[in-house]
């Protein structure tokens, strides 16, 4: 940024340097013009043109006027370039502020995701065991691991019933936050884009996803089990969110 600014200042100073050079050439020429124009050089002879003062004035005035006009033009050009530089600096500051605000919002969303995963708890699928003191209340990645195992293997609910289960709806909410955050990161121009992307992907792959990826990575949707003659799996909303998040993790474009 500093080098760009310095180059722009050089562009602004360039017309002033040109104007200074013009003055150093023009002033001596105007001073020696009376001597030159009162001498006869054979081909050009200004000594017989009437009043010498009028002659010199008539010849040098256009030159002086032209030099003045050029200097005014160069000064205006330098001013315009300075105004353009100031405007670009303002626009650059506004863009930086916009990116800063976007980064702040995305980092807050990430903290919300991490907090949701950290505080996610689960004990058991069987409601009659809720009061069993031997049941350990799991949190974070361990809770996800146990929940996916229980609901995929032991839950015999249909999709409509699963959608109303508070733990399943909580999982859906967390996955929606993760999917939205990854989408926003990939489309953003924030400076910490790469870091935030990796942190978000880490939360999903290494804390939420391990059980799914290790045991049933290809299909988590509800299916009818011929062995127990009952349904297994998760509602299609969870399946679609998993697929969407995995696609964003695999097709990284940061």
C-alpha positions as a Python dict, from the first residue, in 0.01 Angstrom:
ca = {
    (1, 'X'): (0, 0, 0),
    (2, 'X'): (288, 236, 84),
    (3, 'X'): (459, 180, -251),
    (4, 'X'): (133, 245, -438),
    (5, 'X'): (80, 571, -248),
    (6, 'X'): (437, 683, -316),
    (7, 'X'): (394, 613, -689),
    (8, 'X'): (75, 819, -694),
    (9, 'X'): (249, 1111, -523),
    (10, 'X'): (523, 1092, -785),
    (11, 'X'): (257, 1116, -1056),
    (12, 'X'): (114, 1427, -886),
    (13, 'X'): (457, 1589, -856),
    (14, 'X'): (546, 1513, -1218),
    (15, 'X'): (345, 1807, -1368),
    (16, 'X'): (502, 2040, -1111),
    (17, 'X'): (847, 1926, -1214),
    (18, 'X'): (753, 1980, -1578),
    (19, 'X'): (630, 2329, -1491),
    (20, 'X'): (953, 2406, -1308),
    (21, 'X'): (1155, 2295, -1610),
    (22, 'X'): (939, 2512, -1836),
    (23, 'X'): (1003, 2815, -1615),
    (24, 'X'): (1379, 2759, -1617),
    (25, 'X'): (1368, 2752, -1996),
    (26, 'X'): (1107, 3024, -2052),
    (27, 'X'): (1236, 3295, -1817),
    (28, 'X'): (1588, 3312, -1966),
    (29, 'X'): (1437, 3310, -2315),
    (30, 'X'): (1211, 3606, -2231),
    (31, 'X'): (1508, 3794, -2081),
    (32, 'X'): (1731, 3751, -2382),
    (33, 'X'): (1450, 3806, -2635),
    (34, 'X'): (1498, 4188, -2647),
    (35, 'X'): (1865, 4140, -2732),
    (36, 'X'): (1792, 3878, -2996),
    (37, 'X'): (1510, 4066, -3160),
    (38, 'X'): (1706, 4395, -3186),
    (39, 'X'): (1982, 4235, -3382),
    (40, 'X'): (2004, 4163, -3752),
    (41, 'X'): (2098, 3805, -3836),
    (42, 'X'): (2071, 3833, -4211),
    (43, 'X'): (1772, 3610, -4273),
    (44, 'X'): (1564, 3760, -3989),
    (45, 'X'): (1585, 4132, -3921),
    (46, 'X'): (1359, 4291, -3658),
    (47, 'X'): (1542, 4629, -3644),
    (48, 'X'): (1323, 4785, -3911),
    (49, 'X'): (983, 4689, -3771),
    (50, 'X'): (894, 5015, -3608),
    (51, 'X'): (905, 5089, -3241),
    (52, 'X'): (1133, 4823, -3098),
    (53, 'X'): (942, 4807, -2770),
    (54, 'X'): (620, 4724, -2948),
    (55, 'X'): (802, 4467, -3156),
    (56, 'X'): (958, 4294, -2857),
    (57, 'X'): (634, 4312, -2661),
    (58, 'X'): (433, 4180, -2951),
    (59, 'X'): (670, 3887, -2999),
    (60, 'X'): (732, 3791, -2634),
    (61, 'X'): (373, 3841, -2508),
    (62, 'X'): (238, 3529, -2684),
    (63, 'X'): (534, 3329, -2550),
    (64, 'X'): (476, 3452, -2195),
    (65, 'X'): (102, 3389, -2229),
    (66, 'X'): (164, 3037, -2359),
    (67, 'X'): (402, 2962, -2071),
    (68, 'X'): (144, 3093, -1825),
    (69, 'X'): (-132, 2884, -1981),
    (70, 'X'): (85, 2572, -1968),
    (71, 'X'): (169, 2638, -1602),
    (72, 'X'): (-199, 2682, -1516),
    (73, 'X'): (-280, 2358, -1699),
    (74, 'X'): (-7, 2169, -1513),
    (75, 'X'): (-127, 2310, -1180),
    (76, 'X'): (-485, 2205, -1253),
    (77, 'X'): (-365, 1860, -1362),
    (78, 'X'): (-172, 1818, -1036),
    (79, 'X'): (-479, 1928, -838),
    (80, 'X'): (-704, 1683, -1021),
    (81, 'X'): (-457, 1400, -962),
    (82, 'X'): (-440, 1492, -593),
    (83, 'X'): (-821, 1488, -570),
    (84, 'X'): (-831, 1148, -740),
    (85, 'X'): (-573, 1015, -494),
    (86, 'X'): (-773, 1143, -197),
    (87, 'X'): (-1092, 988, -337),
    (88, 'X'): (-920, 654, -392),
    (89, 'X'): (-784, 662, -39),
    (90, 'X'): (-1135, 728, 95),
    (91, 'X'): (-1275, 441, -112),
    (92, 'X'): (-990, 215, 4),
    (93, 'X'): (-1061, 304, 369),
    (94, 'X'): (-1432, 235, 318),
    (95, 'X'): (-1353, -102, 159),
    (96, 'X'): (-1115, -190, 443),
    (97, 'X'): (-1385, -96, 695),
    (98, 'X'): (-1639, -309, 512),
    (99, 'X'): (-1402, -608, 508),
    (100, 'X'): (-1324, -552, 877),
    (101, 'X'): (-1694, -552, 968),
    (102, 'X'): (-1752, -862, 756),
    (103, 'X'): (-1463, -1037, 929),
    (104, 'X'): (-1602, -940, 1269),
    (105, 'X'): (-1945, -1080, 1184),
    (106, 'X'): (-1803, -1407, 1049),
    (107, 'X'): (-1581, -1452, 1353),
    (108, 'X'): (-1884, -1397, 1578),
    (109, 'X'): (-2074, -1658, 1380),
    (110, 'X'): (-1781, -1897, 1419),
    (111, 'X'): (-1773, -1837, 1796),
    (112, 'X'): (-2147, -1911, 1803),
    (113, 'X'): (-2087, -2239, 1616),
    (114, 'X'): (-1800, -2341, 1844),
    (115, 'X'): (-2000, -2256, 2155),
    (116, 'X'): (-2298, -2457, 2027),
    (117, 'X'): (-2076, -2760, 1968),
    (118, 'X'): (-1895, -2721, 2302),
    (119, 'X'): (-2222, -2698, 2494),
    (120, 'X'): (-2406, -2972, 2305),
    (121, 'X'): (-2494, -3248, 2551),
    (122, 'X'): (-2641, -3594, 2523),
    (123, 'X'): (-2699, -3886, 2756),
    (124, 'X'): (-2917, -4156, 2610),
    (125, 'X'): (-3189, -4223, 2358),
    (126, 'X'): (-3399, -4422, 2605),
    (127, 'X'): (-3612, -4181, 2805),
    (128, 'X'): (-3662, -4433, 3083),
    (129, 'X'): (-3287, -4417, 3156),
    (130, 'X'): (-3273, -4039, 3201),
    (131, 'X'): (-3279, -4070, 3580),
    (132, 'X'): (-3024, -4351, 3587),
    (133, 'X'): (-2727, -4218, 3789),
    (134, 'X'): (-2491, -4443, 3594),
    (135, 'X'): (-2563, -4257, 3273),
    (136, 'X'): (-2291, -4006, 3204),
    (137, 'X'): (-2388, -3678, 3048),
    (138, 'X'): (-2165, -3634, 2744),
    (139, 'X'): (-2074, -3296, 2594),
    (140, 'X'): (-1920, -3168, 2273),
    (141, 'X'): (-1775, -3415, 2025),
    (142, 'X'): (-1841, -3715, 2255),
    (143, 'X'): (-2209, -3623, 2272),
    (144, 'X'): (-2233, -3607, 1891),
    (145, 'X'): (-2055, -3939, 1859),
    (146, 'X'): (-2296, -4116, 2098),
    (147, 'X'): (-2607, -3948, 1956),
    (148, 'X'): (-2530, -4050, 1598),
    (149, 'X'): (-2467, -4405, 1710),
    (150, 'X'): (-2793, -4430, 1907),
    (151, 'X'): (-3019, -4261, 1655),
    (152, 'X'): (-2877, -4437, 1354),
    (153, 'X'): (-2880, -4786, 1504),
    (154, 'X'): (-3144, -4792, 1777),
    (155, 'X'): (-3398, -4524, 1686),
    (156, 'X'): (-3707, -4665, 1517),
    (157, 'X'): (-3887, -4338, 1459),
    (158, 'X'): (-4014, -4213, 1126),
    (159, 'X'): (-3891, -3888, 975),
    (160, 'X'): (-4175, -3675, 1111),
    (161, 'X'): (-4111, -3796, 1465),
    (162, 'X'): (-3738, -3740, 1433),
    (163, 'X'): (-3793, -3382, 1318),
    (164, 'X'): (-3961, -3299, 1647),
    (165, 'X'): (-3694, -3460, 1865),
    (166, 'X'): (-3520, -3175, 2051),
    (167, 'X'): (-3172, -3326, 2011),
    (168, 'X'): (-3221, -3378, 1639),
    (169, 'X'): (-3348, -3022, 1592),
    (170, 'X'): (-3046, -2896, 1786),
    (171, 'X'): (-2815, -3091, 1554),
    (172, 'X'): (-2997, -2946, 1251),
    (173, 'X'): (-2950, -2595, 1390),
    (174, 'X'): (-2576, -2649, 1443),
    (175, 'X'): (-2533, -2793, 1095),
    (176, 'X'): (-2721, -2498, 944),
    (177, 'X'): (-2488, -2255, 1121),
    (178, 'X'): (-2185, -2448, 995),
    (179, 'X'): (-2316, -2464, 637),
    (180, 'X'): (-2405, -2093, 633),
    (181, 'X'): (-2069, -1994, 782),
    (182, 'X'): (-1869, -2195, 528),
    (183, 'X'): (-2074, -2046, 245),
    (184, 'X'): (-2016, -1691, 368),
    (185, 'X'): (-1644, -1750, 421),
    (186, 'X'): (-1593, -1889, 70),
    (187, 'X'): (-1771, -1587, -80),
    (188, 'X'): (-1597, -1328, 138),
    (189, 'X'): (-1283, -1116, 84),
    (190, 'X'): (-1176, -1102, 447),
    (191, 'X'): (-804, -1109, 526),
    (192, 'X'): (-827, -1405, 769),
    (193, 'X'): (-1037, -1609, 526),
    (194, 'X'): (-803, -1910, 513),
    (195, 'X'): (-772, -1937, 891),
    (196, 'X'): (-1144, -1902, 958),
    (197, 'X'): (-1224, -2156, 688),
    (198, 'X'): (-986, -2414, 839),
    (199, 'X'): (-1121, -2357, 1191),
    (200, 'X'): (-1482, -2402, 1075),
    (201, 'X'): (-1396, -2712, 875),
    (202, 'X'): (-1213, -2849, 1180),
    (203, 'X'): (-1524, -2809, 1397),
    (204, 'X'): (-1731, -3010, 1150),
    (205, 'X'): (-1490, -3282, 1037),
    (206, 'X'): (-1316, -3356, 1369),
    (207, 'X'): (-1589, -3283, 1623),
    (208, 'X'): (-1931, -3343, 1462),
    (209, 'X'): (-1859, -3572, 1170),
    (210, 'X'): (-1626, -3854, 1299),
    (211, 'X'): (-1900, -4109, 1375),
    (212, 'X'): (-2073, -4054, 1042),
    (213, 'X'): (-1752, -4066, 838),
    (214, 'X'): (-1623, -4380, 1009),
    (215, 'X'): (-1937, -4599, 1015),
    (216, 'X'): (-2187, -4477, 755),
    (217, 'X'): (-2037, -4211, 530),
    (218, 'X'): (-2242, -4288, 219),
    (219, 'X'): (-2597, -4280, 351),
    (220, 'X'): (-2744, -4148, 675),
    (221, 'X'): (-3100, -4105, 551),
    (222, 'X'): (-3383, -4313, 696),
    (223, 'X'): (-3408, -4663, 556),
    (224, 'X'): (-3607, -4974, 642),
    (225, 'X'): (-3401, -5243, 813),
    (226, 'X'): (-3496, -5593, 702),
    (227, 'X'): (-3337, -5748, 1010),
    (228, 'X'): (-3534, -5569, 1277),
    (229, 'X'): (-3820, -5467, 1047),
    (230, 'X'): (-3793, -5104, 1160),
    (231, 'X'): (-3656, -4771, 1040),
    (232, 'X'): (-3302, -4645, 1093),
    (233, 'X'): (-3122, -4324, 1005),
    (234, 'X'): (-3180, -3952, 1015),
    (235, 'X'): (-3423, -3708, 856),
    (236, 'X'): (-3342, -3586, 506),
    (237, 'X'): (-3267, -3236, 640),
    (238, 'X'): (-2962, -3365, 826),
    (239, 'X'): (-2853, -3566, 524),
    (240, 'X'): (-2878, -3267, 289),
    (241, 'X'): (-2687, -3043, 531),
    (242, 'X'): (-2411, -3301, 568),
    (243, 'X'): (-2377, -3329, 192),
    (244, 'X'): (-2372, -2952, 150),
    (245, 'X'): (-2104, -2904, 417),
    (246, 'X'): (-1890, -3188, 282),
    (247, 'X'): (-1908, -3039, -67),
    (248, 'X'): (-1783, -2703, 66),
    (249, 'X'): (-1501, -2877, 252),
    (250, 'X'): (-1398, -3082, -52),
    (251, 'X'): (-1426, -2798, -306),
    (252, 'X'): (-1221, -2545, -118),
    (253, 'X'): (-1174, -2220, -314),
    (254, 'X'): (-1007, -1996, -57),
}
